């Protein structure tokens, strides 16, 4: 234990860098985004502790303050910037919502086929049955079936 304390006194940067690496490894394993900021705070604490020769308690206090502040600020101000404004890239069918198409077949019991985005799709509707050639808009996607509504309503 004396060796670890001596190492910390001489090289606080490396100890804090190891703490940052642990937080980053946990972040990669969890993928939540919550541990990214404590990892950055640990690295910053290490640099500050090395430059200013802070003792252990002061550097731990600095880490706690930086971790709380950076997590709060990132969640408060970066979330609106980082949230996707378009549908998830892993679910490209969601980009069809809001697009217009034409009815290809007569709808039977709310089921039919529509032409949207250059492709023929199975479609559902809860509204009055649209006729062939009528324009519809996609209001939802359920697997590979589009939920549509008549544009004239």
mmCIF file with all atom_site columns, C-alpha atoms in Angstrom:
data_model
loop_
_atom_site.group_PDB
_atom_site.id
_atom_site.type_symbol
_atom_site.label_atom_id
_atom_site.label_alt_id
_atom_site.label_comp_id
_atom_site.label_asym_id
_atom_site.label_entity_id
_atom_site.label_seq_id
_atom_site.pdbx_PDB_ins_code
_atom_site.Cartn_x
_atom_site.Cartn_y
_atom_site.Cartn_z
_atom_site.occupancy
_atom_site.B_iso_or_equiv
_atom_site.pdbx_formal_charge
_atom_site.auth_seq_id
_atom_site.auth_comp_id
_atom_site.auth_asym_id
_atom_site.auth_atom_id
_atom_site.pdbx_PDB_model_num
ATOM 1   C CA . UNK A 1 1   ? 0.000   0.000  0.000   1.00 0.00 ? 1   UNK A CA 1
ATOM 2   C CA . UNK A 1 2   ? 2.928   2.321  0.693   1.00 0.00 ? 2   UNK A CA 1
ATOM 3   C CA . UNK A 1 3   ? 4.156   1.782  -2.844  1.00 0.00 ? 3   UNK A CA 1
ATOM 4   C CA . UNK A 1 4   ? 0.773   2.836  -4.254  1.00 0.00 ? 4   UNK A CA 1
ATOM 5   C CA . UNK A 1 5   ? 0.686   5.932  -2.046  1.00 0.00 ? 5   UNK A CA 1
ATOM 6   C CA . UNK A 1 6   ? 4.227   6.801  -3.093  1.00 0.00 ? 6   UNK A CA 1
ATOM 7   C CA . UNK A 1 7   ? 3.333   6.305  -6.739  1.00 0.00 ? 7   UNK A CA 1
ATOM 8   C CA . UNK A 1 8   ? 0.320   8.603  -6.347  1.00 0.00 ? 8   UNK A CA 1
ATOM 9   C CA . UNK A 1 9   ? 2.382   11.327 -4.691  1.00 0.00 ? 9   UNK A CA 1
ATOM 10  C CA . UNK A 1 10  ? 4.981   11.213 -7.444  1.00 0.00 ? 10  UNK A CA 1
ATOM 11  C CA . UNK A 1 11  ? 2.710   10.564 -10.443 1.00 0.00 ? 11  UNK A CA 1
ATOM 12  C CA . UNK A 1 12  ? -0.954  11.443 -9.819  1.00 0.00 ? 12  UNK A CA 1
ATOM 13  C CA . UNK A 1 13  ? -1.566  11.814 -13.541 1.00 0.00 ? 13  UNK A CA 1
ATOM 14  C CA . UNK A 1 14  ? -1.072  8.086  -14.235 1.00 0.00 ? 14  UNK A CA 1
ATOM 15  C CA . UNK A 1 15  ? -3.334  7.006  -11.410 1.00 0.00 ? 15  UNK A CA 1
ATOM 16  C CA . UNK A 1 16  ? -6.124  9.312  -12.596 1.00 0.00 ? 16  UNK A CA 1
ATOM 17  C CA . UNK A 1 17  ? -5.527  8.186  -16.170 1.00 0.00 ? 17  UNK A CA 1
ATOM 18  C CA . UNK A 1 18  ? -6.057  4.591  -15.010 1.00 0.00 ? 18  UNK A CA 1
ATOM 19  C CA . UNK A 1 19  ? -9.314  5.661  -13.324 1.00 0.00 ? 19  UNK A CA 1
ATOM 20  C CA . UNK A 1 20  ? -10.355 7.328  -16.596 1.00 0.00 ? 20  UNK A CA 1
ATOM 21  C CA . UNK A 1 21  ? -9.545  4.122  -18.502 1.00 0.00 ? 21  UNK A CA 1
ATOM 22  C CA . UNK A 1 22  ? -11.713 2.094  -16.112 1.00 0.00 ? 22  UNK A CA 1
ATOM 23  C CA . UNK A 1 23  ? -14.620 4.512  -16.597 1.00 0.00 ? 23  UNK A CA 1
ATOM 24  C CA . UNK A 1 24  ? -14.162 4.351  -20.378 1.00 0.00 ? 24  UNK A CA 1
ATOM 25  C CA . UNK A 1 25  ? -14.115 0.549  -20.327 1.00 0.00 ? 25  UNK A CA 1
ATOM 26  C CA . UNK A 1 26  ? -17.319 0.520  -18.286 1.00 0.00 ? 26  UNK A CA 1
ATOM 27  C CA . UNK A 1 27  ? -18.858 3.042  -20.692 1.00 0.00 ? 27  UNK A CA 1
ATOM 28  C CA . UNK A 1 28  ? -17.983 0.901  -23.691 1.00 0.00 ? 28  UNK A CA 1
ATOM 29  C CA . UNK A 1 29  ? -19.496 -2.119 -21.952 1.00 0.00 ? 29  UNK A CA 1
ATOM 30  C CA . UNK A 1 30  ? -22.700 -0.306 -20.986 1.00 0.00 ? 30  UNK A CA 1
ATOM 31  C CA . UNK A 1 31  ? -23.092 2.182  -23.844 1.00 0.00 ? 31  UNK A CA 1
ATOM 32  C CA . UNK A 1 32  ? -25.218 4.524  -21.739 1.00 0.00 ? 32  UNK A CA 1
ATOM 33  C CA . UNK A 1 33  ? -23.265 7.756  -22.099 1.00 0.00 ? 33  UNK A CA 1
ATOM 34  C CA . UNK A 1 34  ? -23.338 8.395  -18.357 1.00 0.00 ? 34  UNK A CA 1
ATOM 35  C CA . UNK A 1 35  ? -19.751 7.265  -17.668 1.00 0.00 ? 35  UNK A CA 1
ATOM 36  C CA . UNK A 1 36  ? -18.124 9.233  -20.464 1.00 0.00 ? 36  UNK A CA 1
ATOM 37  C CA . UNK A 1 37  ? -18.066 12.430 -18.431 1.00 0.00 ? 37  UNK A CA 1
ATOM 38  C CA . UNK A 1 38  ? -16.573 10.937 -15.255 1.00 0.00 ? 38  UNK A CA 1
ATOM 39  C CA . UNK A 1 39  ? -13.876 9.419  -17.500 1.00 0.00 ? 39  UNK A CA 1
ATOM 40  C CA . UNK A 1 40  ? -13.084 12.836 -18.960 1.00 0.00 ? 40  UNK A CA 1
ATOM 41  C CA . UNK A 1 41  ? -13.189 14.329 -15.467 1.00 0.00 ? 41  UNK A CA 1
ATOM 42  C CA . UNK A 1 42  ? -10.706 11.740 -14.192 1.00 0.00 ? 42  UNK A CA 1
ATOM 43  C CA . UNK A 1 43  ? -8.299  12.570 -17.025 1.00 0.00 ? 43  UNK A CA 1
ATOM 44  C CA . UNK A 1 44  ? -8.684  16.308 -16.370 1.00 0.00 ? 44  UNK A CA 1
ATOM 45  C CA . UNK A 1 45  ? -8.196  15.754 -12.643 1.00 0.00 ? 45  UNK A CA 1
ATOM 46  C CA . UNK A 1 46  ? -4.988  13.857 -13.362 1.00 0.00 ? 46  UNK A CA 1
ATOM 47  C CA . UNK A 1 47  ? -3.613  16.665 -15.493 1.00 0.00 ? 47  UNK A CA 1
ATOM 48  C CA . UNK A 1 48  ? -4.560  19.317 -12.926 1.00 0.00 ? 48  UNK A CA 1
ATOM 49  C CA . UNK A 1 49  ? -3.251  17.238 -9.999  1.00 0.00 ? 49  UNK A CA 1
ATOM 50  C CA . UNK A 1 50  ? 0.065   16.725 -11.790 1.00 0.00 ? 50  UNK A CA 1
ATOM 51  C CA . UNK A 1 51  ? 0.430   20.382 -12.753 1.00 0.00 ? 51  UNK A CA 1
ATOM 52  C CA . UNK A 1 52  ? -0.586  21.865 -9.391  1.00 0.00 ? 52  UNK A CA 1
ATOM 53  C CA . UNK A 1 53  ? 0.734   19.048 -7.165  1.00 0.00 ? 53  UNK A CA 1
ATOM 54  C CA . UNK A 1 54  ? -2.624  18.593 -5.427  1.00 0.00 ? 54  UNK A CA 1
ATOM 55  C CA . UNK A 1 55  ? -2.867  16.214 -2.489  1.00 0.00 ? 55  UNK A CA 1
ATOM 56  C CA . UNK A 1 56  ? -5.135  13.154 -2.592  1.00 0.00 ? 56  UNK A CA 1
ATOM 57  C CA . UNK A 1 57  ? -8.214  14.593 -0.883  1.00 0.00 ? 57  UNK A CA 1
ATOM 58  C CA . UNK A 1 58  ? -8.191  17.797 -2.905  1.00 0.00 ? 58  UNK A CA 1
ATOM 59  C CA . UNK A 1 59  ? -7.854  15.893 -6.168  1.00 0.00 ? 59  UNK A CA 1
ATOM 60  C CA . UNK A 1 60  ? -10.691 13.526 -5.182  1.00 0.00 ? 60  UNK A CA 1
ATOM 61  C CA . UNK A 1 61  ? -12.843 16.563 -4.377  1.00 0.00 ? 61  UNK A CA 1
ATOM 62  C CA . UNK A 1 62  ? -11.878 18.116 -7.703  1.00 0.00 ? 62  UNK A CA 1
ATOM 63  C CA . UNK A 1 63  ? -12.824 14.891 -9.500  1.00 0.00 ? 63  UNK A CA 1
ATOM 64  C CA . UNK A 1 64  ? -16.229 14.750 -7.797  1.00 0.00 ? 64  UNK A CA 1
ATOM 65  C CA . UNK A 1 65  ? -16.973 18.379 -8.675  1.00 0.00 ? 65  UNK A CA 1
ATOM 66  C CA . UNK A 1 66  ? -15.801 17.974 -12.279 1.00 0.00 ? 66  UNK A CA 1
ATOM 67  C CA . UNK A 1 67  ? -17.696 14.704 -12.751 1.00 0.00 ? 67  UNK A CA 1
ATOM 68  C CA . UNK A 1 68  ? -20.971 16.092 -11.424 1.00 0.00 ? 68  UNK A CA 1
ATOM 69  C CA . UNK A 1 69  ? -20.636 19.387 -13.294 1.00 0.00 ? 69  UNK A CA 1
ATOM 70  C CA . UNK A 1 70  ? -19.604 17.837 -16.614 1.00 0.00 ? 70  UNK A CA 1
ATOM 71  C CA . UNK A 1 71  ? -22.314 15.169 -16.468 1.00 0.00 ? 71  UNK A CA 1
ATOM 72  C CA . UNK A 1 72  ? -24.989 17.736 -15.653 1.00 0.00 ? 72  UNK A CA 1
ATOM 73  C CA . UNK A 1 73  ? -23.840 20.213 -18.300 1.00 0.00 ? 73  UNK A CA 1
ATOM 74  C CA . UNK A 1 74  ? -23.503 17.536 -20.972 1.00 0.00 ? 74  UNK A CA 1
ATOM 75  C CA . UNK A 1 75  ? -26.943 16.111 -20.243 1.00 0.00 ? 75  UNK A CA 1
ATOM 76  C CA . UNK A 1 76  ? -28.477 19.556 -20.101 1.00 0.00 ? 76  UNK A CA 1
ATOM 77  C CA . UNK A 1 77  ? -26.873 21.234 -23.104 1.00 0.00 ? 77  UNK A CA 1
ATOM 78  C CA . UNK A 1 78  ? -25.472 18.502 -25.361 1.00 0.00 ? 78  UNK A CA 1
ATOM 79  C CA . UNK A 1 79  ? -28.516 16.222 -25.378 1.00 0.00 ? 79  UNK A CA 1
ATOM 80  C CA . UNK A 1 80  ? -30.553 18.474 -27.720 1.00 0.00 ? 80  UNK A CA 1
ATOM 81  C CA . UNK A 1 81  ? -27.550 18.790 -30.032 1.00 0.00 ? 81  UNK A CA 1
ATOM 82  C CA . UNK A 1 82  ? -26.671 15.082 -30.082 1.00 0.00 ? 82  UNK A CA 1
ATOM 83  C CA . UNK A 1 83  ? -30.166 13.617 -30.356 1.00 0.00 ? 83  UNK A CA 1
ATOM 84  C CA . UNK A 1 84  ? -30.901 12.517 -33.905 1.00 0.00 ? 84  UNK A CA 1
ATOM 85  C CA . UNK A 1 85  ? -33.283 14.728 -35.811 1.00 0.00 ? 85  UNK A CA 1
ATOM 86  C CA . UNK A 1 86  ? -33.992 12.026 -38.367 1.00 0.00 ? 86  UNK A CA 1
ATOM 87  C CA . UNK A 1 87  ? -35.062 8.432  -37.911 1.00 0.00 ? 87  UNK A CA 1
ATOM 88  C CA . UNK A 1 88  ? -32.574 5.876  -36.689 1.00 0.00 ? 88  UNK A CA 1
ATOM 89  C CA . UNK A 1 89  ? -30.088 4.803  -39.342 1.00 0.00 ? 89  UNK A CA 1
ATOM 90  C CA . UNK A 1 90  ? -30.582 1.214  -38.235 1.00 0.00 ? 90  UNK A CA 1
ATOM 91  C CA . UNK A 1 91  ? -34.277 1.411  -39.137 1.00 0.00 ? 91  UNK A CA 1
ATOM 92  C CA . UNK A 1 92  ? -34.393 3.060  -42.568 1.00 0.00 ? 92  UNK A CA 1
ATOM 93  C CA . UNK A 1 93  ? -38.078 2.246  -43.036 1.00 0.00 ? 93  UNK A CA 1
ATOM 94  C CA . UNK A 1 94  ? -38.893 4.929  -40.444 1.00 0.00 ? 94  UNK A CA 1
ATOM 95  C CA . UNK A 1 95  ? -37.817 7.599  -42.943 1.00 0.00 ? 95  UNK A CA 1
ATOM 96  C CA . UNK A 1 96  ? -40.909 6.712  -44.975 1.00 0.00 ? 96  UNK A CA 1
ATOM 97  C CA . UNK A 1 97  ? -43.181 8.340  -42.391 1.00 0.00 ? 97  UNK A CA 1
ATOM 98  C CA . UNK A 1 98  ? -44.630 11.507 -43.889 1.00 0.00 ? 98  UNK A CA 1
ATOM 99  C CA . UNK A 1 99  ? -43.908 10.518 -47.483 1.00 0.00 ? 99  UNK A CA 1
ATOM 100 C CA . UNK A 1 100 ? -46.677 10.432 -50.046 1.00 0.00 ? 100 UNK A CA 1
ATOM 101 C CA . UNK A 1 101 ? -47.590 7.538  -52.269 1.00 0.00 ? 101 UNK A CA 1
ATOM 102 C CA . UNK A 1 102 ? -50.281 6.167  -54.567 1.00 0.00 ? 102 UNK A CA 1
ATOM 103 C CA . UNK A 1 103 ? -52.703 3.310  -54.018 1.00 0.00 ? 103 UNK A CA 1
ATOM 104 C CA . UNK A 1 104 ? -51.901 0.390  -56.357 1.00 0.00 ? 104 UNK A CA 1
ATOM 105 C CA . UNK A 1 105 ? -54.625 -2.127 -55.460 1.00 0.00 ? 105 UNK A CA 1
ATOM 106 C CA . UNK A 1 106 ? -58.101 -2.021 -54.011 1.00 0.00 ? 106 UNK A CA 1
ATOM 107 C CA . UNK A 1 107 ? -58.014 -2.184 -50.208 1.00 0.00 ? 107 UNK A CA 1
ATOM 108 C CA . UNK A 1 108 ? -59.811 -5.207 -48.762 1.00 0.00 ? 108 UNK A CA 1
ATOM 109 C CA . UNK A 1 109 ? -60.583 -5.080 -45.031 1.00 0.00 ? 109 UNK A CA 1
ATOM 110 C CA . UNK A 1 110 ? -58.144 -2.202 -44.616 1.00 0.00 ? 110 UNK A CA 1
ATOM 111 C CA . UNK A 1 111 ? -55.294 -3.986 -46.435 1.00 0.00 ? 111 UNK A CA 1
ATOM 112 C CA . UNK A 1 112 ? -53.861 -3.138 -49.821 1.00 0.00 ? 112 UNK A CA 1
ATOM 113 C CA . UNK A 1 113 ? -50.728 -2.092 -51.701 1.00 0.00 ? 113 UNK A CA 1
ATOM 114 C CA . UNK A 1 114 ? -49.238 1.348  -52.205 1.00 0.00 ? 114 UNK A CA 1
ATOM 115 C CA . UNK A 1 115 ? -46.348 2.791  -54.204 1.00 0.00 ? 115 UNK A CA 1
ATOM 116 C CA . UNK A 1 116 ? -44.065 4.870  -51.963 1.00 0.00 ? 116 UNK A CA 1
ATOM 117 C CA . UNK A 1 117 ? -40.442 5.924  -52.497 1.00 0.00 ? 117 UNK A CA 1
ATOM 118 C CA . UNK A 1 118 ? -40.160 3.990  -55.745 1.00 0.00 ? 118 UNK A CA 1
ATOM 119 C CA . UNK A 1 119 ? -41.294 0.692  -54.229 1.00 0.00 ? 119 UNK A CA 1
ATOM 120 C CA . UNK A 1 120 ? -44.450 -1.369 -53.888 1.00 0.00 ? 120 UNK A CA 1
ATOM 121 C CA . UNK A 1 121 ? -45.436 -1.766 -50.192 1.00 0.00 ? 121 UNK A CA 1
ATOM 122 C CA . UNK A 1 122 ? -48.110 -3.641 -48.276 1.00 0.00 ? 122 UNK A CA 1
ATOM 123 C CA . UNK A 1 123 ? -50.306 -1.112 -46.492 1.00 0.00 ? 123 UNK A CA 1
ATOM 124 C CA . UNK A 1 124 ? -52.964 -0.831 -43.799 1.00 0.00 ? 124 UNK A CA 1
ATOM 125 C CA . UNK A 1 125 ? -55.564 1.845  -43.197 1.00 0.00 ? 125 UNK A CA 1
ATOM 126 C CA . UNK A 1 126 ? -58.282 2.382  -40.598 1.00 0.00 ? 126 UNK A CA 1
ATOM 127 C CA . UNK A 1 127 ? -60.020 5.036  -42.658 1.00 0.00 ? 127 UNK A CA 1
ATOM 128 C CA . UNK A 1 128 ? -62.448 4.703  -45.556 1.00 0.00 ? 128 UNK A CA 1
ATOM 129 C CA . UNK A 1 129 ? -60.941 2.531  -48.255 1.00 0.00 ? 129 UNK A CA 1
ATOM 130 C CA . UNK A 1 130 ? -58.906 4.574  -50.745 1.00 0.00 ? 130 UNK A CA 1
ATOM 131 C CA . UNK A 1 131 ? -59.379 3.886  -54.443 1.00 0.00 ? 131 UNK A CA 1
ATOM 132 C CA . UNK A 1 132 ? -56.695 2.928  -56.952 1.00 0.00 ? 132 UNK A CA 1
ATOM 133 C CA . UNK A 1 133 ? -54.563 5.921  -57.943 1.00 0.00 ? 133 UNK A CA 1
ATOM 134 C CA . UNK A 1 134 ? -55.553 7.955  -54.883 1.00 0.00 ? 134 UNK A CA 1
ATOM 135 C CA . UNK A 1 135 ? -52.759 9.742  -53.044 1.00 0.00 ? 135 UNK A CA 1
ATOM 136 C CA . UNK A 1 136 ? -52.009 8.638  -49.473 1.00 0.00 ? 136 UNK A CA 1
ATOM 137 C CA . UNK A 1 137 ? -49.473 9.620  -46.817 1.00 0.00 ? 137 UNK A CA 1
ATOM 138 C CA . UNK A 1 138 ? -47.498 7.208  -44.639 1.00 0.00 ? 138 UNK A CA 1
ATOM 139 C CA . UNK A 1 139 ? -48.328 7.732  -40.956 1.00 0.00 ? 139 UNK A CA 1
ATOM 140 C CA . UNK A 1 140 ? -46.516 4.717  -39.505 1.00 0.00 ? 140 UNK A CA 1
ATOM 141 C CA . UNK A 1 141 ? -44.429 1.652  -40.207 1.00 0.00 ? 141 UNK A CA 1
ATOM 142 C CA . UNK A 1 142 ? -45.106 -1.747 -38.637 1.00 0.00 ? 142 UNK A CA 1
ATOM 143 C CA . UNK A 1 143 ? -42.369 -4.091 -39.780 1.00 0.00 ? 143 UNK A CA 1
ATOM 144 C CA . UNK A 1 144 ? -42.605 -4.095 -43.574 1.00 0.00 ? 144 UNK A CA 1
ATOM 145 C CA . UNK A 1 145 ? -46.207 -2.845 -43.651 1.00 0.00 ? 145 UNK A CA 1
ATOM 146 C CA . UNK A 1 146 ? -46.968 0.847  -44.027 1.00 0.00 ? 146 UNK A CA 1
ATOM 147 C CA . UNK A 1 147 ? -49.859 2.446  -42.189 1.00 0.00 ? 147 UNK A CA 1
ATOM 148 C CA . UNK A 1 148 ? -51.382 5.065  -44.503 1.00 0.00 ? 148 UNK A CA 1
ATOM 149 C CA . UNK A 1 149 ? -54.177 7.587  -44.555 1.00 0.00 ? 149 UNK A CA 1
ATOM 150 C CA . UNK A 1 150 ? -55.969 9.315  -47.378 1.00 0.00 ? 150 UNK A CA 1
ATOM 151 C CA . UNK A 1 151 ? -54.609 12.795 -48.126 1.00 0.00 ? 151 UNK A CA 1
ATOM 152 C CA . UNK A 1 152 ? -58.057 14.165 -48.918 1.00 0.00 ? 152 UNK A CA 1
ATOM 153 C CA . UNK A 1 153 ? -59.257 13.566 -45.315 1.00 0.00 ? 153 UNK A CA 1
#
